[in-house]
């Protein structure tokens, strides 16, 4: 069974940084796109960042451009999200996801991603 496990969430003050990691088992980068999504209470899930592993092309939601960086951290099955200059509006549950067939542009809600992690909480205060 495919498993995606996120780690690295926590609480930080405005302007701080966190690095999220996702370890995947049962799949490799080949044939998949890897992404990070987030969902805050009362809001819809939204794409934060994703990478098309075949081409290396990266997509970010406008609100995190220049602050967040997605990267592949292993040869086959790990992806990270470096989050700098965090703001209170970044507070959300963050999910790692993988998809075999993700088009361009991707679905901003992640409907074309089929594998999901359990999430890791990010809280930004003040």
PDB file of C-alpha atoms in Angstrom:
ATOM      1  CA  UNK A   1       0.000   0.000   0.000  1.00  0.00           C
ATOM      2  CA  UNK A   2       1.227   3.483  -0.830  1.00  0.00           C
ATOM      3  CA  UNK A   3       2.070   5.514   2.253  1.00  0.00           C
ATOM      4  CA  UNK A   4       2.942   9.213   2.457  1.00  0.00           C
ATOM      5  CA  UNK A   5       4.044  10.522   5.835  1.00  0.00           C
ATOM      6  CA  UNK A   6       4.605  14.204   6.570  1.00  0.00           C
ATOM      7  CA  UNK A   7       6.783  15.626   9.318  1.00  0.00           C
ATOM      8  CA  UNK A   8       8.238  18.949  10.394  1.00  0.00           C
ATOM      9  CA  UNK A   9       5.118  20.870  11.328  1.00  0.00           C
ATOM     10  CA  UNK A  10       4.850  22.916  14.479  1.00  0.00           C
ATOM     11  CA  UNK A  11       4.249  26.349  15.921  1.00  0.00           C
ATOM     12  CA  UNK A  12       6.257  29.390  14.931  1.00  0.00           C
ATOM     13  CA  UNK A  13       5.966  33.150  15.189  1.00  0.00           C
ATOM     14  CA  UNK A  14       5.396  35.445  12.242  1.00  0.00           C
ATOM     15  CA  UNK A  15       8.532  35.652  10.140  1.00  0.00           C
ATOM     16  CA  UNK A  16       9.826  32.280  11.235  1.00  0.00           C
ATOM     17  CA  UNK A  17      10.636  29.223   9.175  1.00  0.00           C
ATOM     18  CA  UNK A  18       9.688  25.576   9.046  1.00  0.00           C
ATOM     19  CA  UNK A  19      10.747  22.738   6.806  1.00  0.00           C
ATOM     20  CA  UNK A  20       8.225  20.033   6.016  1.00  0.00           C
ATOM     21  CA  UNK A  21       9.291  16.627   4.777  1.00  0.00           C
ATOM     22  CA  UNK A  22       7.336  13.862   3.111  1.00  0.00           C
ATOM     23  CA  UNK A  23       8.516  10.280   2.944  1.00  0.00           C
ATOM     24  CA  UNK A  24       6.704   8.045   0.490  1.00  0.00           C
ATOM     25  CA  UNK A  25       6.702   4.282   0.345  1.00  0.00           C
ATOM     26  CA  UNK A  26       5.211   2.080  -2.306  1.00  0.00           C
ATOM     27  CA  UNK A  27       5.923   4.568  -5.086  1.00  0.00           C
ATOM     28  CA  UNK A  28       8.786   6.451  -6.691  1.00  0.00           C
ATOM     29  CA  UNK A  29       9.099   9.835  -8.356  1.00  0.00           C
ATOM     30  CA  UNK A  30       8.985   8.197 -11.766  1.00  0.00           C
ATOM     31  CA  UNK A  31       5.514   8.526 -13.221  1.00  0.00           C
ATOM     32  CA  UNK A  32       4.269  10.766 -10.412  1.00  0.00           C
ATOM     33  CA  UNK A  33       3.850  14.407  -9.608  1.00  0.00           C
ATOM     34  CA  UNK A  34       4.493  15.446  -6.012  1.00  0.00           C
ATOM     35  CA  UNK A  35       2.749  18.276  -4.239  1.00  0.00           C
ATOM     36  CA  UNK A  36       1.953  20.029  -0.997  1.00  0.00           C
ATOM     37  CA  UNK A  37      -1.554  21.161  -0.122  1.00  0.00           C
ATOM     38  CA  UNK A  38      -3.021  22.883   2.897  1.00  0.00           C
ATOM     39  CA  UNK A  39      -6.411  23.286   4.469  1.00  0.00           C
ATOM     40  CA  UNK A  40      -7.337  25.777   7.150  1.00  0.00           C
ATOM     41  CA  UNK A  41     -10.492  25.465   9.271  1.00  0.00           C
ATOM     42  CA  UNK A  42     -13.524  26.589   7.307  1.00  0.00           C
ATOM     43  CA  UNK A  43     -11.603  26.829   4.055  1.00  0.00           C
ATOM     44  CA  UNK A  44     -11.184  24.623   1.024  1.00  0.00           C
ATOM     45  CA  UNK A  45      -8.047  22.619   0.426  1.00  0.00           C
ATOM     46  CA  UNK A  46      -5.618  24.462  -1.810  1.00  0.00           C
ATOM     47  CA  UNK A  47      -2.477  23.685  -3.715  1.00  0.00           C
ATOM     48  CA  UNK A  48       0.601  25.233  -2.129  1.00  0.00           C
ATOM     49  CA  UNK A  49       3.347  23.881  -4.359  1.00  0.00           C
ATOM     50  CA  UNK A  50       3.948  20.970  -6.663  1.00  0.00           C
ATOM     51  CA  UNK A  51       6.615  19.560  -8.917  1.00  0.00           C
ATOM     52  CA  UNK A  52       6.269  17.559 -12.094  1.00  0.00           C
ATOM     53  CA  UNK A  53       9.078  15.091 -11.550  1.00  0.00           C
ATOM     54  CA  UNK A  54       9.495  14.217 -15.213  1.00  0.00           C
ATOM     55  CA  UNK A  55      10.188  17.767 -16.335  1.00  0.00           C
ATOM     56  CA  UNK A  56      11.163  19.442 -13.077  1.00  0.00           C
ATOM     57  CA  UNK A  57       8.543  22.125 -13.565  1.00  0.00           C
ATOM     58  CA  UNK A  58       7.276  23.678 -10.338  1.00  0.00           C
ATOM     59  CA  UNK A  59       4.000  25.429  -9.549  1.00  0.00           C
ATOM     60  CA  UNK A  60       3.337  27.639  -6.505  1.00  0.00           C
ATOM     61  CA  UNK A  61       0.200  29.322  -5.311  1.00  0.00           C
ATOM     62  CA  UNK A  62       0.622  33.089  -5.604  1.00  0.00           C
ATOM     63  CA  UNK A  63       0.484  33.689  -1.866  1.00  0.00           C
ATOM     64  CA  UNK A  64       3.664  31.697  -1.175  1.00  0.00           C
ATOM     65  CA  UNK A  65       5.823  32.673  -4.130  1.00  0.00           C
ATOM     66  CA  UNK A  66       9.191  33.912  -2.958  1.00  0.00           C
ATOM     67  CA  UNK A  67       8.695  32.429   0.502  1.00  0.00           C
ATOM     68  CA  UNK A  68       8.215  28.682   0.020  1.00  0.00           C
ATOM     69  CA  UNK A  69      10.389  26.256  -1.915  1.00  0.00           C
ATOM     70  CA  UNK A  70       9.499  22.713  -2.909  1.00  0.00           C
ATOM     71  CA  UNK A  71      12.282  20.258  -3.619  1.00  0.00           C
ATOM     72  CA  UNK A  72      12.965  16.583  -4.112  1.00  0.00           C
ATOM     73  CA  UNK A  73      15.186  15.431  -1.278  1.00  0.00           C
ATOM     74  CA  UNK A  74      15.807  11.825  -2.240  1.00  0.00           C
ATOM     75  CA  UNK A  75      16.431   9.912  -5.435  1.00  0.00           C
ATOM     76  CA  UNK A  76      13.031   8.246  -5.574  1.00  0.00           C
ATOM     77  CA  UNK A  77      10.497   9.040  -2.874  1.00  0.00           C
ATOM     78  CA  UNK A  78      10.953  12.164  -0.737  1.00  0.00           C
ATOM     79  CA  UNK A  79       9.804  15.755  -1.143  1.00  0.00           C
ATOM     80  CA  UNK A  80      10.278  18.771   1.110  1.00  0.00           C
ATOM     81  CA  UNK A  81       8.697  22.182   1.532  1.00  0.00           C
ATOM     82  CA  UNK A  82      10.885  24.926   2.941  1.00  0.00           C
ATOM     83  CA  UNK A  83       8.685  27.676   4.362  1.00  0.00           C
ATOM     84  CA  UNK A  84      10.248  31.036   5.168  1.00  0.00           C
ATOM     85  CA  UNK A  85       8.776  34.365   6.249  1.00  0.00           C
ATOM     86  CA  UNK A  86       5.727  32.610   7.625  1.00  0.00           C
ATOM     87  CA  UNK A  87       2.527  34.556   8.160  1.00  0.00           C
ATOM     88  CA  UNK A  88      -0.536  33.825  10.304  1.00  0.00           C
ATOM     89  CA  UNK A  89      -2.523  33.132   7.145  1.00  0.00           C
ATOM     90  CA  UNK A  90      -0.203  30.190   6.466  1.00  0.00           C
ATOM     91  CA  UNK A  91      -1.715  28.400   9.463  1.00  0.00           C
ATOM     92  CA  UNK A  92      -3.240  25.154   8.218  1.00  0.00           C
ATOM     93  CA  UNK A  93      -2.929  21.420   8.054  1.00  0.00           C
ATOM     94  CA  UNK A  94      -0.376  20.628   5.359  1.00  0.00           C
ATOM     95  CA  UNK A  95      -0.663  17.491   3.246  1.00  0.00           C
ATOM     96  CA  UNK A  96       1.766  15.751   0.962  1.00  0.00           C
ATOM     97  CA  UNK A  97       0.261  14.232  -2.163  1.00  0.00           C
ATOM     98  CA  UNK A  98       1.259  12.264  -5.232  1.00  0.00           C
ATOM     99  CA  UNK A  99      -0.471  11.764  -8.537  1.00  0.00           C
ATOM    100  CA  UNK A 100       0.176   9.525 -11.500  1.00  0.00           C
ATOM    101  CA  UNK A 101      -1.597  11.745 -14.002  1.00  0.00           C
ATOM    102  CA  UNK A 102      -1.619  15.422 -13.142  1.00  0.00           C
ATOM    103  CA  UNK A 103      -2.286  17.841 -15.940  1.00  0.00           C
ATOM    104  CA  UNK A 104      -1.031  21.339 -16.502  1.00  0.00           C
ATOM    105  CA  UNK A 105      -2.345  23.482 -15.043  1.00  0.00           C
ATOM    106  CA  UNK A 106      -3.141  21.242 -12.080  1.00  0.00           C
ATOM    107  CA  UNK A 107      -6.395  21.214 -10.175  1.00  0.00           C
ATOM    108  CA  UNK A 108      -5.910  23.743  -7.385  1.00  0.00           C
ATOM    109  CA  UNK A 109      -7.893  21.588  -4.982  1.00  0.00           C
ATOM    110  CA  UNK A 110      -5.887  18.447  -5.683  1.00  0.00           C
ATOM    111  CA  UNK A 111      -8.622  16.405  -7.341  1.00  0.00           C
ATOM    112  CA  UNK A 112      -6.078  14.933  -9.753  1.00  0.00           C
ATOM    113  CA  UNK A 113      -3.803  13.650  -6.969  1.00  0.00           C
ATOM    114  CA  UNK A 114      -4.590  10.140  -5.822  1.00  0.00           C
ATOM    115  CA  UNK A 115      -2.281   9.510  -2.846  1.00  0.00           C
ATOM    116  CA  UNK A 116      -2.340  11.587   0.324  1.00  0.00           C
ATOM    117  CA  UNK A 117      -0.550  11.759   3.633  1.00  0.00           C
ATOM    118  CA  UNK A 118      -2.218  12.232   6.993  1.00  0.00           C
ATOM    119  CA  UNK A 119      -1.125  15.847   7.339  1.00  0.00           C
ATOM    120  CA  UNK A 120       1.079  17.888   9.638  1.00  0.00           C
ATOM    121  CA  UNK A 121      -0.115  20.991  11.451  1.00  0.00           C
ATOM    122  CA  UNK A 122       1.527  24.372  10.911  1.00  0.00           C
ATOM    123  CA  UNK A 123       0.564  27.206  13.234  1.00  0.00           C
ATOM    124  CA  UNK A 124       1.888  30.745  12.832  1.00  0.00           C
ATOM    125  CA  UNK A 125       1.165  33.217  15.616  1.00  0.00           C
ATOM    126  CA  UNK A 126       1.297  37.009  16.044  1.00  0.00           C
TER     127      UNK A 126
END
